């Protein structure tokens, strides 16, 4: 036993040593010049018809090399502070960091543990698999680099090839892309920010991420005595210049949001911008060039009347519900660093279809299209006084008419009947993400309150969800309504159909299959068809109907600005069997009252408060008419008879009231709003939930959403 133990000990010591020596002889050290050339290949994006959408060309002046002497000491120190503080003394790898990473991953955690040498090897080989074997080979290669090149050469090679974001490979290109400055003139603060961006270059234009990484690197510079306490304390955040885009081709300023959305989708699939550039990728999108042009023109046409209000803007997402392909995408006019189509906003009454979907599933024998509710104004429901817009509603009203007229009291009570958990689940099932990520990279747990201490979701949802209390993005609304349009089958909306490399070899192919969203196929179809039937009169009654009376299903939505009597968000979301389109309209920079001059069917045509039926409704109508021109008129499948029939009466529900006359105007009204923490990383939002205080300015970001207490729920449309 003693001899066997000696052998085992000897093998445990000699085995890794022999393996290390063998690997050392076999591995090669990559050449920085060839690496830079491979990383600078153009990435081409194509429309669905094969025409060129744009080409990423890297940094403005291409790959540029900086010598050791041209790179300031502050940049070298900042990169070591950010990634490898022991770089000048380690052997190319940090054994303790590797062991720590192994234990972290065995415990389900994450961690890097890579030195600058190892990161250079990873960039050169393109192998970023999270495996122990890759880390071992990488460590041997990094060690060999330290035996082949000087530390000075390695750090120079790394700084000349690492990706900083904005298409910038290498520090010289990054200095131009972010500060339009020669690398030799970078300040310590600028160097600290650039060094920090290397960790997640895809978030290089997220203000929150920039601040986080800058603060970290400056702190490590101080801890390593590379700057003094006085220098640290007097430093000011070095805000980068606005990104003018690094894509060429047939792109208007607003289309950079589209390009960013395409690249973000591929990044989520595991294809970083750096990987795509290395392979010279050709990205084939689902975007139709005619539809994209139509979307831009529709937004411009309607908002051109509102130039008196320069901070107002719109977002539009349109998709084919049967394929999931996004056909048109408008995230703003290019004037903001954030994409409005990816920015969470209060949906108001455009959230009510999910409430109905929940009710149909929770109480299929009691809740249906012709179920009659008490829709009168000023009802106390679950301890809350709930209002309708402008006193809309009636003591007896069907669900169909309540959806058309957007009667809050009906859907607030329906939400209470189904339960907030069921409403939340129905929205998630339709496609609202359980975690929503804003355009600037921050993520929050959707459709629930936040823990003020951690920012995480508490799991608690208030009944205000029934009238749009919790924010979602325009692309989320397009996704949710696409599920209704696709007969209850969920199919992920996507921008990318396929990707090939520069040799024609496939890299990625969208192949997700549709699945029933609301239970089994039959139930899901029943729910979707009934929800669709509830919305077929909304567009026409809002004066946003489609040309020639083409059938559509749609819902308006509006969110109130505090308790000011004015609105801050307005929506129109709707579909035909061929296409679904979500439109948001509001202030681009902060919650503020929104006014319009385009057309107001009810009242003054100048300076009116914008509701869902107006600017967003007109944008939706104009785009849909243009997109569908020449396409066949398709009818929706009929709602199942069991769901159309009036159910048995209950204490909350009565029956047998005829529908209101066709063409009765709907009023799209405001909803109360929620905590500014909902839009982390984006513009602040107004903050009242119930019994909102009177206000005319932007609410303080310190105000937080509170649990619903007895009070007034503002009107929502």
PDB file of N, CA, C and O in Angstrom, residues 533-574:
ATOM      1  N   UNK A 533     -60.854  38.308 -31.338  1.00  0.00           N
ATOM      2  CA  UNK A 533     -62.218  38.773 -31.591  1.00  0.00           C
ATOM      3  C   UNK A 533     -62.581  39.970 -30.719  1.00  0.00           C
ATOM      4  O   UNK A 533     -63.354  40.843 -31.131  1.00  0.00           O
ATOM      5  N   UNK A 534     -62.010  40.038 -29.528  1.00  0.00           N
ATOM      6  CA  UNK A 534     -62.329  41.158 -28.629  1.00  0.00           C
ATOM      7  C   UNK A 534     -61.764  42.478 -29.124  1.00  0.00           C
ATOM      8  O   UNK A 534     -62.228  43.542 -28.715  1.00  0.00           O
ATOM      9  N   UNK A 535     -60.769  42.420 -30.007  1.00  0.00           N
ATOM     10  CA  UNK A 535     -60.076  43.646 -30.435  1.00  0.00           C
ATOM     11  C   UNK A 535     -60.418  44.089 -31.852  1.00  0.00           C
ATOM     12  O   UNK A 535     -59.837  45.043 -32.357  1.00  0.00           O
ATOM     13  N   UNK A 536     -61.352  43.431 -32.517  1.00  0.00           N
ATOM     14  CA  UNK A 536     -61.579  43.717 -33.935  1.00  0.00           C
ATOM     15  C   UNK A 536     -62.276  45.050 -34.202  1.00  0.00           C
ATOM     16  O   UNK A 536     -62.263  45.526 -35.345  1.00  0.00           O
ATOM     17  N   UNK A 537     -62.877  45.672 -33.201  1.00  0.00           N
ATOM     18  CA  UNK A 537     -63.548  46.961 -33.416  1.00  0.00           C
ATOM     19  C   UNK A 537     -62.729  48.151 -32.903  1.00  0.00           C
ATOM     20  O   UNK A 537     -63.145  49.298 -33.069  1.00  0.00           O
ATOM     21  N   UNK A 538     -61.590  47.878 -32.272  1.00  0.00           N
ATOM     22  CA  UNK A 538     -60.832  48.961 -31.623  1.00  0.00           C
ATOM     23  C   UNK A 538     -60.320  49.977 -32.631  1.00  0.00           C
ATOM     24  O   UNK A 538     -60.506  51.188 -32.475  1.00  0.00           O
ATOM     25  N   UNK A 539     -59.643  49.517 -33.686  1.00  0.00           N
ATOM     26  CA  UNK A 539     -59.019  50.450 -34.631  1.00  0.00           C
ATOM     27  C   UNK A 539     -60.064  51.329 -35.314  1.00  0.00           C
ATOM     28  O   UNK A 539     -59.892  52.545 -35.418  1.00  0.00           O
ATOM     29  N   UNK A 540     -61.165  50.724 -35.777  1.00  0.00           N
ATOM     30  CA  UNK A 540     -62.181  51.515 -36.476  1.00  0.00           C
ATOM     31  C   UNK A 540     -62.859  52.502 -35.543  1.00  0.00           C
ATOM     32  O   UNK A 540     -63.117  53.652 -35.915  1.00  0.00           O
ATOM     33  N   UNK A 541     -63.146  52.097 -34.299  1.00  0.00           N
ATOM     34  CA  UNK A 541     -63.800  53.010 -33.369  1.00  0.00           C
ATOM     35  C   UNK A 541     -62.869  54.116 -32.905  1.00  0.00           C
ATOM     36  O   UNK A 541     -63.319  55.164 -32.450  1.00  0.00           O
ATOM     37  N   UNK A 542     -61.558  53.883 -33.052  1.00  0.00           N
ATOM     38  CA  UNK A 542     -60.575  54.912 -32.715  1.00  0.00           C
ATOM     39  C   UNK A 542     -60.205  55.762 -33.920  1.00  0.00           C
ATOM     40  O   UNK A 542     -59.300  56.584 -33.846  1.00  0.00           O
ATOM     41  N   UNK A 543     -60.900  55.516 -35.044  1.00  0.00           N
ATOM     42  CA  UNK A 543     -60.631  56.213 -36.309  1.00  0.00           C
ATOM     43  C   UNK A 543     -59.248  55.881 -36.865  1.00  0.00           C
ATOM     44  O   UNK A 543     -58.629  56.687 -37.543  1.00  0.00           O
ATOM     45  N   UNK A 544     -58.766  54.668 -36.548  1.00  0.00           N
ATOM     46  CA  UNK A 544     -57.488  54.197 -37.056  1.00  0.00           C
ATOM     47  C   UNK A 544     -57.666  52.925 -37.886  1.00  0.00           C
ATOM     48  O   UNK A 544     -56.720  52.147 -38.071  1.00  0.00           O
ATOM     49  N   UNK A 545     -58.867  52.694 -38.388  1.00  0.00           N
ATOM     50  CA  UNK A 545     -59.134  51.483 -39.149  1.00  0.00           C
ATOM     51  C   UNK A 545     -58.352  51.426 -40.442  1.00  0.00           C
ATOM     52  O   UNK A 545     -57.893  52.450 -40.980  1.00  0.00           O
ATOM     53  N   UNK A 546     -58.193  50.232 -40.965  1.00  0.00           N
ATOM     54  CA  UNK A 546     -57.395  50.036 -42.172  1.00  0.00           C
ATOM     55  C   UNK A 546     -58.231  50.269 -43.427  1.00  0.00           C
ATOM     56  O   UNK A 546     -59.457  50.153 -43.419  1.00  0.00           O
ATOM     57  N   UNK A 547     -57.528  50.566 -44.503  1.00  0.00           N
ATOM     58  CA  UNK A 547     -58.156  50.918 -45.774  1.00  0.00           C
ATOM     59  C   UNK A 547     -59.066  49.792 -46.269  1.00  0.00           C
ATOM     60  O   UNK A 547     -58.724  48.614 -46.197  1.00  0.00           O
ATOM     61  N   UNK A 548     -60.237  50.193 -46.763  1.00  0.00           N
ATOM     62  CA  UNK A 548     -61.169  49.235 -47.327  1.00  0.00           C
ATOM     63  C   UNK A 548     -61.853  48.367 -46.298  1.00  0.00           C
ATOM     64  O   UNK A 548     -62.451  47.343 -46.645  1.00  0.00           O
ATOM     65  N   UNK A 549     -61.768  48.731 -45.031  1.00  0.00           N
ATOM     66  CA  UNK A 549     -62.386  47.928 -43.994  1.00  0.00           C
ATOM     67  C   UNK A 549     -61.673  46.619 -43.741  1.00  0.00           C
ATOM     68  O   UNK A 549     -62.271  45.671 -43.213  1.00  0.00           O
ATOM     69  N   UNK A 550     -60.400  46.536 -44.102  1.00  0.00           N
ATOM     70  CA  UNK A 550     -59.639  45.303 -43.877  1.00  0.00           C
ATOM     71  C   UNK A 550     -59.705  44.925 -42.404  1.00  0.00           C
ATOM     72  O   UNK A 550     -59.458  45.759 -41.528  1.00  0.00           O
ATOM     73  N   UNK A 551     -60.020  43.663 -42.079  1.00  0.00           N
ATOM     74  CA  UNK A 551     -60.109  43.245 -40.676  1.00  0.00           C
ATOM     75  C   UNK A 551     -58.775  43.404 -39.947  1.00  0.00           C
ATOM     76  O   UNK A 551     -57.710  43.092 -40.488  1.00  0.00           O
ATOM     77  N   UNK A 552     -58.845  43.884 -38.733  1.00  0.00           N
ATOM     78  CA  UNK A 552     -57.654  44.017 -37.889  1.00  0.00           C
ATOM     79  C   UNK A 552     -58.059  43.807 -36.444  1.00  0.00           C
ATOM     80  O   UNK A 552     -59.230  43.965 -36.083  1.00  0.00           O
ATOM     81  N   UNK A 553     -57.089  43.441 -35.641  1.00  0.00           N
ATOM     82  CA  UNK A 553     -57.271  43.354 -34.190  1.00  0.00           C
ATOM     83  C   UNK A 553     -56.224  44.255 -33.561  1.00  0.00           C
ATOM     84  O   UNK A 553     -55.036  44.138 -33.898  1.00  0.00           O
ATOM     85  N   UNK A 554     -56.634  45.147 -32.693  1.00  0.00           N
ATOM     86  CA  UNK A 554     -55.684  46.137 -32.176  1.00  0.00           C
ATOM     87  C   UNK A 554     -56.118  46.613 -30.801  1.00  0.00           C
ATOM     88  O   UNK A 554     -57.255  46.407 -30.376  1.00  0.00           O
ATOM     89  N   UNK A 555     -55.186  47.258 -30.116  1.00  0.00           N
ATOM     90  CA  UNK A 555     -55.511  47.883 -28.823  1.00  0.00           C
ATOM     91  C   UNK A 555     -54.639  49.108 -28.636  1.00  0.00           C
ATOM     92  O   UNK A 555     -53.419  49.072 -28.866  1.00  0.00           O
ATOM     93  N   UNK A 556     -55.273  50.181 -28.224  1.00  0.00           N
ATOM     94  CA  UNK A 556     -54.559  51.407 -27.872  1.00  0.00           C
ATOM     95  C   UNK A 556     -54.128  51.347 -26.408  1.00  0.00           C
ATOM     96  O   UNK A 556     -54.615  50.528 -25.631  1.00  0.00           O
ATOM     97  N   UNK A 557     -53.242  52.238 -26.033  1.00  0.00           N
ATOM     98  CA  UNK A 557     -52.801  52.335 -24.649  1.00  0.00           C
ATOM     99  C   UNK A 557     -52.213  53.698 -24.371  1.00  0.00           C
ATOM    100  O   UNK A 557     -51.584  54.293 -25.247  1.00  0.00           O
ATOM    101  N   UNK A 558     -52.443  54.200 -23.175  1.00  0.00           N
ATOM    102  CA  UNK A 558     -51.918  55.507 -22.794  1.00  0.00           C
ATOM    103  C   UNK A 558     -51.536  55.484 -21.324  1.00  0.00           C
ATOM    104  O   UNK A 558     -52.235  54.880 -20.513  1.00  0.00           O
ATOM    105  N   UNK A 559     -50.426  56.120 -20.986  1.00  0.00           N
ATOM    106  CA  UNK A 559     -50.013  56.245 -19.589  1.00  0.00           C
ATOM    107  C   UNK A 559     -49.992  57.715 -19.206  1.00  0.00           C
ATOM    108  O   UNK A 559     -49.501  58.558 -19.951  1.00  0.00           O
ATOM    109  N   UNK A 560     -50.524  58.009 -18.036  1.00  0.00           N
ATOM    110  CA  UNK A 560     -50.639  59.385 -17.563  1.00  0.00           C
ATOM    111  C   UNK A 560     -49.320  59.874 -16.989  1.00  0.00           C
ATOM    112  O   UNK A 560     -48.550  59.097 -16.419  1.00  0.00           O
ATOM    113  N   UNK A 561     -49.054  61.171 -17.146  1.00  0.00           N
ATOM    114  CA  UNK A 561     -47.875  61.777 -16.530  1.00  0.00           C
ATOM    115  C   UNK A 561     -48.251  62.255 -15.134  1.00  0.00           C
ATOM    116  O   UNK A 561     -48.915  63.281 -14.969  1.00  0.00           O
ATOM    117  N   UNK A 562     -47.815  61.460 -14.129  1.00  0.00           N
ATOM    118  CA  UNK A 562     -48.173  61.743 -12.742  1.00  0.00           C
ATOM    119  C   UNK A 562     -49.684  61.956 -12.629  1.00  0.00           C
ATOM    120  O   UNK A 562     -50.462  61.212 -13.209  1.00  0.00           O
ATOM    121  N   UNK A 563     -50.103  62.990 -11.949  1.00  0.00           N
ATOM    122  CA  UNK A 563     -51.521  63.300 -11.845  1.00  0.00           C
ATOM    123  C   UNK A 563     -51.799  64.646 -12.489  1.00  0.00           C
ATOM    124  O   UNK A 563     -52.628  65.420 -12.027  1.00  0.00           O
ATOM    125  N   UNK A 564     -51.069  64.894 -13.583  1.00  0.00           N
ATOM    126  CA  UNK A 564     -51.101  66.220 -14.201  1.00  0.00           C
ATOM    127  C   UNK A 564     -52.277  66.418 -15.139  1.00  0.00           C
ATOM    128  O   UNK A 564     -52.530  67.540 -15.588  1.00  0.00           O
ATOM    129  N   UNK A 565     -52.980  65.325 -15.497  1.00  0.00           N
ATOM    130  CA  UNK A 565     -54.033  65.447 -16.489  1.00  0.00           C
ATOM    131  C   UNK A 565     -53.514  65.328 -17.899  1.00  0.00           C
ATOM    132  O   UNK A 565     -54.277  65.414 -18.868  1.00  0.00           O
ATOM    133  N   UNK A 566     -52.199  65.150 -18.055  1.00  0.00           N
ATOM    134  CA  UNK A 566     -51.576  64.973 -19.369  1.00  0.00           C
ATOM    135  C   UNK A 566     -50.976  63.571 -19.453  1.00  0.00           C
ATOM    136  O   UNK A 566     -50.862  62.864 -18.451  1.00  0.00           O
ATOM    137  N   UNK A 567     -50.570  63.178 -20.642  1.00  0.00           N
ATOM    138  CA  UNK A 567     -50.078  61.826 -20.867  1.00  0.00           C
ATOM    139  C   UNK A 567     -48.584  61.819 -21.174  1.00  0.00           C
ATOM    140  O   UNK A 567     -48.050  62.786 -21.719  1.00  0.00           O
ATOM    141  N   UNK A 568     -47.912  60.710 -20.834  1.00  0.00           N
ATOM    142  CA  UNK A 568     -46.480  60.598 -21.104  1.00  0.00           C
ATOM    143  C   UNK A 568     -46.139  59.456 -22.065  1.00  0.00           C
ATOM    144  O   UNK A 568     -45.048  59.427 -22.610  1.00  0.00           O
ATOM    145  N   UNK A 569     -47.041  58.487 -22.222  1.00  0.00           N
ATOM    146  CA  UNK A 569     -46.808  57.364 -23.135  1.00  0.00           C
ATOM    147  C   UNK A 569     -48.093  57.106 -23.914  1.00  0.00           C
ATOM    148  O   UNK A 569     -49.184  57.189 -23.361  1.00  0.00           O
ATOM    149  N   UNK A 570     -47.957  56.747 -25.182  1.00  0.00           N
ATOM    150  CA  UNK A 570     -49.131  56.376 -25.971  1.00  0.00           C
ATOM    151  C   UNK A 570     -48.742  55.245 -26.918  1.00  0.00           C
ATOM    152  O   UNK A 570     -47.645  55.246 -27.479  1.00  0.00           O
ATOM    153  N   UNK A 571     -49.649  54.288 -27.079  1.00  0.00           N
ATOM    154  CA  UNK A 571     -49.377  53.071 -27.844  1.00  0.00           C
ATOM    155  C   UNK A 571     -50.506  52.757 -28.820  1.00  0.00           C
ATOM    156  O   UNK A 571     -51.665  53.082 -28.583  1.00  0.00           O
ATOM    157  N   UNK A 572     -50.130  52.063 -29.884  1.00  0.00           N
ATOM    158  CA  UNK A 572     -51.081  51.361 -30.734  1.00  0.00           C
ATOM    159  C   UNK A 572     -50.404  50.058 -31.141  1.00  0.00           C
ATOM    160  O   UNK A 572     -49.314  50.070 -31.721  1.00  0.00           O
ATOM    161  N   UNK A 573     -51.024  48.942 -30.788  1.00  0.00           N
ATOM    162  CA  UNK A 573     -50.488  47.627 -31.127  1.00  0.00           C
ATOM    163  C   UNK A 573     -51.595  46.827 -31.776  1.00  0.00           C
ATOM    164  O   UNK A 573     -52.706  46.766 -31.244  1.00  0.00           O
ATOM    165  N   UNK A 574     -51.318  46.242 -32.932  1.00  0.00           N
ATOM    166  CA  UNK A 574     -52.360  45.490 -33.603  1.00  0.00           C
ATOM    167  C   UNK A 574     -51.844  44.674 -34.761  1.00  0.00           C
ATOM    168  O   UNK A 574     -50.666  44.740 -35.118  1.00  0.00           O
TER     169      UNK A 574
END
